[in-house]
mmCIF file of C-alpha atoms in Angstrom:
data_model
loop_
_atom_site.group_PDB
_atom_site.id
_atom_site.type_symbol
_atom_site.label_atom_id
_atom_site.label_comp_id
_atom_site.label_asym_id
_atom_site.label_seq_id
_atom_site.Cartn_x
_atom_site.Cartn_y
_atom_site.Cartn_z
ATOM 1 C CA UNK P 114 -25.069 -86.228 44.968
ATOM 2 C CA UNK P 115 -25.143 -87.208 41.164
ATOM 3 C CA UNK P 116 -27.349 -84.480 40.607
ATOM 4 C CA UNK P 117 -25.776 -81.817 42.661
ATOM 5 C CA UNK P 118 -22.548 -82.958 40.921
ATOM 6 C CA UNK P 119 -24.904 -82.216 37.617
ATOM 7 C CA UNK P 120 -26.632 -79.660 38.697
ATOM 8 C CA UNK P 121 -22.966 -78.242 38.948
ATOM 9 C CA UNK P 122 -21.645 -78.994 36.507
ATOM 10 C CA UNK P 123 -24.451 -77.638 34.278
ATOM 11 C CA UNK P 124 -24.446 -74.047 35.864
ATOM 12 C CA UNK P 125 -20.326 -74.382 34.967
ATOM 13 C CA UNK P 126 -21.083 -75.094 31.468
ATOM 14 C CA UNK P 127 -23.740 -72.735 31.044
ATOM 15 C CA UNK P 128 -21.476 -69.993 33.217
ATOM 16 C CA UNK P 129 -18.441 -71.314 30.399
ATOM 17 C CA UNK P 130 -20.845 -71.090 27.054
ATOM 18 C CA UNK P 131 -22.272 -67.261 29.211
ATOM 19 C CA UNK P 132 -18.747 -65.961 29.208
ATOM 20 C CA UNK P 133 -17.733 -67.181 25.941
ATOM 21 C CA UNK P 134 -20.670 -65.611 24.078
ATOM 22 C CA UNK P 135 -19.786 -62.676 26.566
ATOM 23 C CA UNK P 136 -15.966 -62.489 25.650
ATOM 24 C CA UNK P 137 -16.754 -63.273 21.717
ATOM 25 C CA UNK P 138 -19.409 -60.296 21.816
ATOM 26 C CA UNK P 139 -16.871 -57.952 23.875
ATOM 27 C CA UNK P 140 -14.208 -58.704 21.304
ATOM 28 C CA UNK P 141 -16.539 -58.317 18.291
ATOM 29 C CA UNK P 142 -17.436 -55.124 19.471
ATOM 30 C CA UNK P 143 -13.807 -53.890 20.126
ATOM 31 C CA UNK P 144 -13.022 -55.268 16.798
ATOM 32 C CA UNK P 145 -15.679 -53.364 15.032
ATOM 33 C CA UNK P 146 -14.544 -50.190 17.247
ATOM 34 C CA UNK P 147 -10.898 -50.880 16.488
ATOM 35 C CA UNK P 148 -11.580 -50.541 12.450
ATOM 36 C CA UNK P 149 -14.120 -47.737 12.942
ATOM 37 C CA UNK P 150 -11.106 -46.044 14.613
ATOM 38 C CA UNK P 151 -8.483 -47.181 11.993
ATOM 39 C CA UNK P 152 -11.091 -46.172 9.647
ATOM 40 C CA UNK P 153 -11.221 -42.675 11.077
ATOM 41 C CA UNK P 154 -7.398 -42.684 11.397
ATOM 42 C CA UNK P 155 -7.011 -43.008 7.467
ATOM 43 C CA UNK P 156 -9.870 -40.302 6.002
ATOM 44 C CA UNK P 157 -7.934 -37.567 8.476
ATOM 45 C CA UNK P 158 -4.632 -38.873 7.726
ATOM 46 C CA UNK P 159 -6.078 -38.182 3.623
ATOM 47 C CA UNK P 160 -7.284 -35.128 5.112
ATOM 48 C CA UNK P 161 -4.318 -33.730 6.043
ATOM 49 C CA UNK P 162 -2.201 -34.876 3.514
ATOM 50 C CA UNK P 163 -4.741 -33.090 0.872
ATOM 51 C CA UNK P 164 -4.381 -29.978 2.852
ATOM 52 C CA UNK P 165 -0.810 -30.061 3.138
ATOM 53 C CA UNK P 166 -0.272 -30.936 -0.377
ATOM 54 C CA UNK P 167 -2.747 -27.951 -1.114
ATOM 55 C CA UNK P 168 -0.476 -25.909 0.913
ATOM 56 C CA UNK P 169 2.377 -26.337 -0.739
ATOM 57 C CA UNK P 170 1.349 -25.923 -4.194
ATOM 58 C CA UNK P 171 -0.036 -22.599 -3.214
ATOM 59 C CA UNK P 172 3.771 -21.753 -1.453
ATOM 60 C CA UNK P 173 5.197 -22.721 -4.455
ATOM 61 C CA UNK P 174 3.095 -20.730 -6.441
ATOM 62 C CA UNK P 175 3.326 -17.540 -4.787
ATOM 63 C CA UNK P 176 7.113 -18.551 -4.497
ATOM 64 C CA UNK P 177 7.574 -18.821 -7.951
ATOM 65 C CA UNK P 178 5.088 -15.159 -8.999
ATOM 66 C CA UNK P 179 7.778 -13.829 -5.889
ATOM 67 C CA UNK P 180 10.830 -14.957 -8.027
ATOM 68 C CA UNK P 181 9.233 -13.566 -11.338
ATOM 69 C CA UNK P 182 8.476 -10.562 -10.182
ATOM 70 C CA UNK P 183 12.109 -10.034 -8.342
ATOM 71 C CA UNK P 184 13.426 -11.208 -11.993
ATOM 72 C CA UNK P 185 11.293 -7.882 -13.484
ATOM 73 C CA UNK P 186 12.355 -6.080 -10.895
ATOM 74 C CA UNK P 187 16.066 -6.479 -11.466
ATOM 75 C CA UNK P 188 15.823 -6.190 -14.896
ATOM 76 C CA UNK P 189 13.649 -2.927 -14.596
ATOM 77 C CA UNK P 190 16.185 -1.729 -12.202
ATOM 78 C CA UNK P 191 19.413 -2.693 -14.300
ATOM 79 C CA UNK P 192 17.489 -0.899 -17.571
ATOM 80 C CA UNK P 193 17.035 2.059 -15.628
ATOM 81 C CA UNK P 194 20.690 1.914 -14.175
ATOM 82 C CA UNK P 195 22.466 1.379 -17.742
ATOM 83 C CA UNK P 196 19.780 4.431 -19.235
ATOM 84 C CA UNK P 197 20.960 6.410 -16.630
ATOM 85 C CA UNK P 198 24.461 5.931 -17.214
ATOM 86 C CA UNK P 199 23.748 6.071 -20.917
ATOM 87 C CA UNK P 200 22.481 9.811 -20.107
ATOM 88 C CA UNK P 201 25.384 10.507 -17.887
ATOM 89 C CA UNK P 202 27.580 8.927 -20.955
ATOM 90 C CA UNK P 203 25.766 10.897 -23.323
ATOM 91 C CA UNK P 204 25.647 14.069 -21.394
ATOM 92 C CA UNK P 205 29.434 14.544 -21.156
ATOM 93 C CA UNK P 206 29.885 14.323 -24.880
ATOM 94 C CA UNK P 207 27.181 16.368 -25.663
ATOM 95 C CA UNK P 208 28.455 18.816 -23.355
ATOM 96 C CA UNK P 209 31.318 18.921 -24.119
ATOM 97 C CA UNK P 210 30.727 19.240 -27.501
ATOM 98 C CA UNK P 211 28.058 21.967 -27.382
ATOM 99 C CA UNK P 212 30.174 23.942 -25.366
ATOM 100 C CA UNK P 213 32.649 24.753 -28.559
ATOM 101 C CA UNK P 214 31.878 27.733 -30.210
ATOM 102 C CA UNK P 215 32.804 26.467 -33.353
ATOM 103 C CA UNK P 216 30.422 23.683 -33.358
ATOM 104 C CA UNK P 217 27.157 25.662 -32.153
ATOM 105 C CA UNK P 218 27.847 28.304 -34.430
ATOM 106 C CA UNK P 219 27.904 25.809 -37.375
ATOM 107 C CA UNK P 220 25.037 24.263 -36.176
ATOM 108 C CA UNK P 221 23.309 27.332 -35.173
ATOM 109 C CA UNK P 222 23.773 28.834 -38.429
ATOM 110 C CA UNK P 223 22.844 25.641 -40.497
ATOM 111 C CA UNK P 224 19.583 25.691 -38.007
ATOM 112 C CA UNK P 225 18.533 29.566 -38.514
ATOM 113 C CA UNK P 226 19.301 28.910 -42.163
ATOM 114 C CA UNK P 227 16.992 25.812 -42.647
ATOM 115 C CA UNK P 228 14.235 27.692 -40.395
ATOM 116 C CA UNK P 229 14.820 31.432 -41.388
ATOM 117 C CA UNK P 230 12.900 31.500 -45.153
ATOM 118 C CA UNK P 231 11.444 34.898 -43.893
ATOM 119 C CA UNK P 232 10.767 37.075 -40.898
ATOM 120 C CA UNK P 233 13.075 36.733 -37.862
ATOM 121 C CA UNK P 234 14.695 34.447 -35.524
ATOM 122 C CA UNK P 235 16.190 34.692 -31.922
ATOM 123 C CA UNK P 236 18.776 32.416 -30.970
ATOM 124 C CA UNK P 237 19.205 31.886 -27.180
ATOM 125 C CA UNK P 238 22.191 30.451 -26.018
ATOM 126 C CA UNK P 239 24.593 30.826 -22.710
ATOM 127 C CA UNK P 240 26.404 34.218 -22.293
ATOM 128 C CA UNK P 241 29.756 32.315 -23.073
ATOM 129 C CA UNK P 242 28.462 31.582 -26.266
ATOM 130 C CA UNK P 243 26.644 34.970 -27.530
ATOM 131 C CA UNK P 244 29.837 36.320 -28.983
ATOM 132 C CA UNK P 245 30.724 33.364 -31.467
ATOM 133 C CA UNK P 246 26.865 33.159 -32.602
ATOM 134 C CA UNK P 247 26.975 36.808 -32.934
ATOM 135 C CA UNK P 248 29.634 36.950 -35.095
ATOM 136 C CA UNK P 249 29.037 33.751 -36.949
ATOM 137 C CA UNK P 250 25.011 34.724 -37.531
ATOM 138 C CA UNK P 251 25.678 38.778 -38.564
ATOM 139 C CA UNK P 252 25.358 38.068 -42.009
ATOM 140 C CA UNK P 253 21.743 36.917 -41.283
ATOM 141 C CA UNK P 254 20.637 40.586 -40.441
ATOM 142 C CA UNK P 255 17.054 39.227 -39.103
ATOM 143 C CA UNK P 256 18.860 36.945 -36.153
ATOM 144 C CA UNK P 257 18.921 38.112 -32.666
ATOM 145 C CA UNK P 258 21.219 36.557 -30.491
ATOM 146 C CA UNK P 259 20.423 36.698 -26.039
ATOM 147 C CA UNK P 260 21.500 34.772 -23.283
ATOM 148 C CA UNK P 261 19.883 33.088 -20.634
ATOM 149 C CA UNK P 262 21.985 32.135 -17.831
ATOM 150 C CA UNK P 263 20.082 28.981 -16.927
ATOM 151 C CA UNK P 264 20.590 27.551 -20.804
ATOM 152 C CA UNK P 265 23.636 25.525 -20.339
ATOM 153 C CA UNK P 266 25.503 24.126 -23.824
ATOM 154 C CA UNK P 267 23.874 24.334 -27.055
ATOM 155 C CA UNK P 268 21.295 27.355 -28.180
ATOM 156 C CA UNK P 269 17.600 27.517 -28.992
ATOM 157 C CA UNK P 270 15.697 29.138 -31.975
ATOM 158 C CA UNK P 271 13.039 30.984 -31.699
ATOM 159 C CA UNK P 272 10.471 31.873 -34.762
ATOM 160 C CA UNK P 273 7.480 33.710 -35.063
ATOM 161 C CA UNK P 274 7.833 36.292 -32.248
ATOM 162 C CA UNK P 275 8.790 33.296 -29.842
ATOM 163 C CA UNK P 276 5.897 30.987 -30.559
ATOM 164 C CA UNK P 277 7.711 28.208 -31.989
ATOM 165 C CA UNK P 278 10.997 26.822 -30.515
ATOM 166 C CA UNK P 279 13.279 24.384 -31.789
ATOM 167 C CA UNK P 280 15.703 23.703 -28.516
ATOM 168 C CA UNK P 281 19.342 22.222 -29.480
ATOM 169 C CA UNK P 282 20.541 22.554 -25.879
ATOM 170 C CA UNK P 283 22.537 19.888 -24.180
ATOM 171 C CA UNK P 284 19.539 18.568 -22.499
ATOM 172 C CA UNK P 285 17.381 18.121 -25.567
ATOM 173 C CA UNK P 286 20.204 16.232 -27.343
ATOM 174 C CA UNK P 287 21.088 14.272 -24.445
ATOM 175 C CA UNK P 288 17.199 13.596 -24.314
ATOM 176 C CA UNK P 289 16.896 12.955 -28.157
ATOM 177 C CA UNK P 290 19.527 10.462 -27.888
ATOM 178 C CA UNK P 291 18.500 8.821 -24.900
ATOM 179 C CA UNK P 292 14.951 7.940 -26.140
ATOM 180 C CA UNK P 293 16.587 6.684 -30.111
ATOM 181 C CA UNK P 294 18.798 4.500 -27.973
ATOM 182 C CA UNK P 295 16.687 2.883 -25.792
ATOM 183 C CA UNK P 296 14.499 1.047 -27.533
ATOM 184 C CA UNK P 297 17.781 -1.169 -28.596
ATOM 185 C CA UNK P 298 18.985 -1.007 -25.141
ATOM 186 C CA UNK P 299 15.305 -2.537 -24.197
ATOM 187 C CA UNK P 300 16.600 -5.348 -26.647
ATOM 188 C CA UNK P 301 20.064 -6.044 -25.029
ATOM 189 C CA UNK P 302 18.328 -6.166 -21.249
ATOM 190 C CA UNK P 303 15.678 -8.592 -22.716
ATOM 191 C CA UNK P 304 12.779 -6.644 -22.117
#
């Protein structure tokens, strides 16, 4: 019976050491799968931070070209806004002032007379206004005064049978001053 008893408990201890190297291999290997895994878990969690962080440099990039172009946009807009109510501005007073016969037929006259060294002129002007230039320009036998219904305030003159023009109407003053006050009202907007 001794050696059944040994015989015993020699299959026991060599069943214990079996397991043991058994369990120790079985936890080695879920060791080494449990940092292959962690491992793994880290270069996709760097993954994904580097493509989120990618992400939102490009939003903030395009965020930041969105807000400089609405910041051109709103100053283009605002420069065009305060031209055009420079030209509305301007075009009241230069109406109004180009509609006085006493004015255009100063300035008509000073105009033929700086123009009119020889030959003949033609003044065109509204048909409110033909009278006064009339009678202010007589005494410059070469001028010719007509109207044109669609002029508006101011006049035109006309040299060398009507190939050269030199236009004082409202809208080439209103035009004229416009473009000489621009460039400081580019300044003031910060363009």
């Amino acid at each position: 019976m001794e050696n059944l008893d040994a015989l015993l408990d020699k299959i026991r201890s060599e069943g214990v050491d079996t397991a043991k190297r058994e369990a120790a291999e079985i936890v080695a290997k879920a060791k080494d799968e449990a940092a292959k895994i962690v491992t793994k878990a880290k270069d996709e969690a760097a993954a994904e931070t580097a493509r989120a962080k990618a992400d939102a440099e490009r939003f903030a990039a395009g965020a930041e070209a969105t807000i400089r172009q609405a910041a051109r946009d709103v100053l283009l807009k605002l420069g065009q806004d305060v031209s055009a109510l420079l030209k509305r501005t301007l075009g009241g007073a230069v109406d109004e002032t180009l509609a006085k016969d006493d004015v255009v037929g100063k300035l008509a006259e000073e105009a033929v007379a700086a123009y009119l060294k020889t030959g003949e002129a033609t003044v065109v002007c509204a048909p409110g206004l033909a009278e006064a230039l009339k009678a202010r320009l007589a005494k410059r036998g070469t001028v010719t005064v007509v109207t044109d219904a669609q002029m508006g305030t101011g006049f035109k003159v006309r040299l060398d049978g009507g190939r050269v023009e030199h236009d004082f109407s409202g809208e080439a003053v209103r035009e004229a001053l416009a473009a000489l006050l621009r460039p400081q009202l580019a300044k003031l907007l910060g363009e």
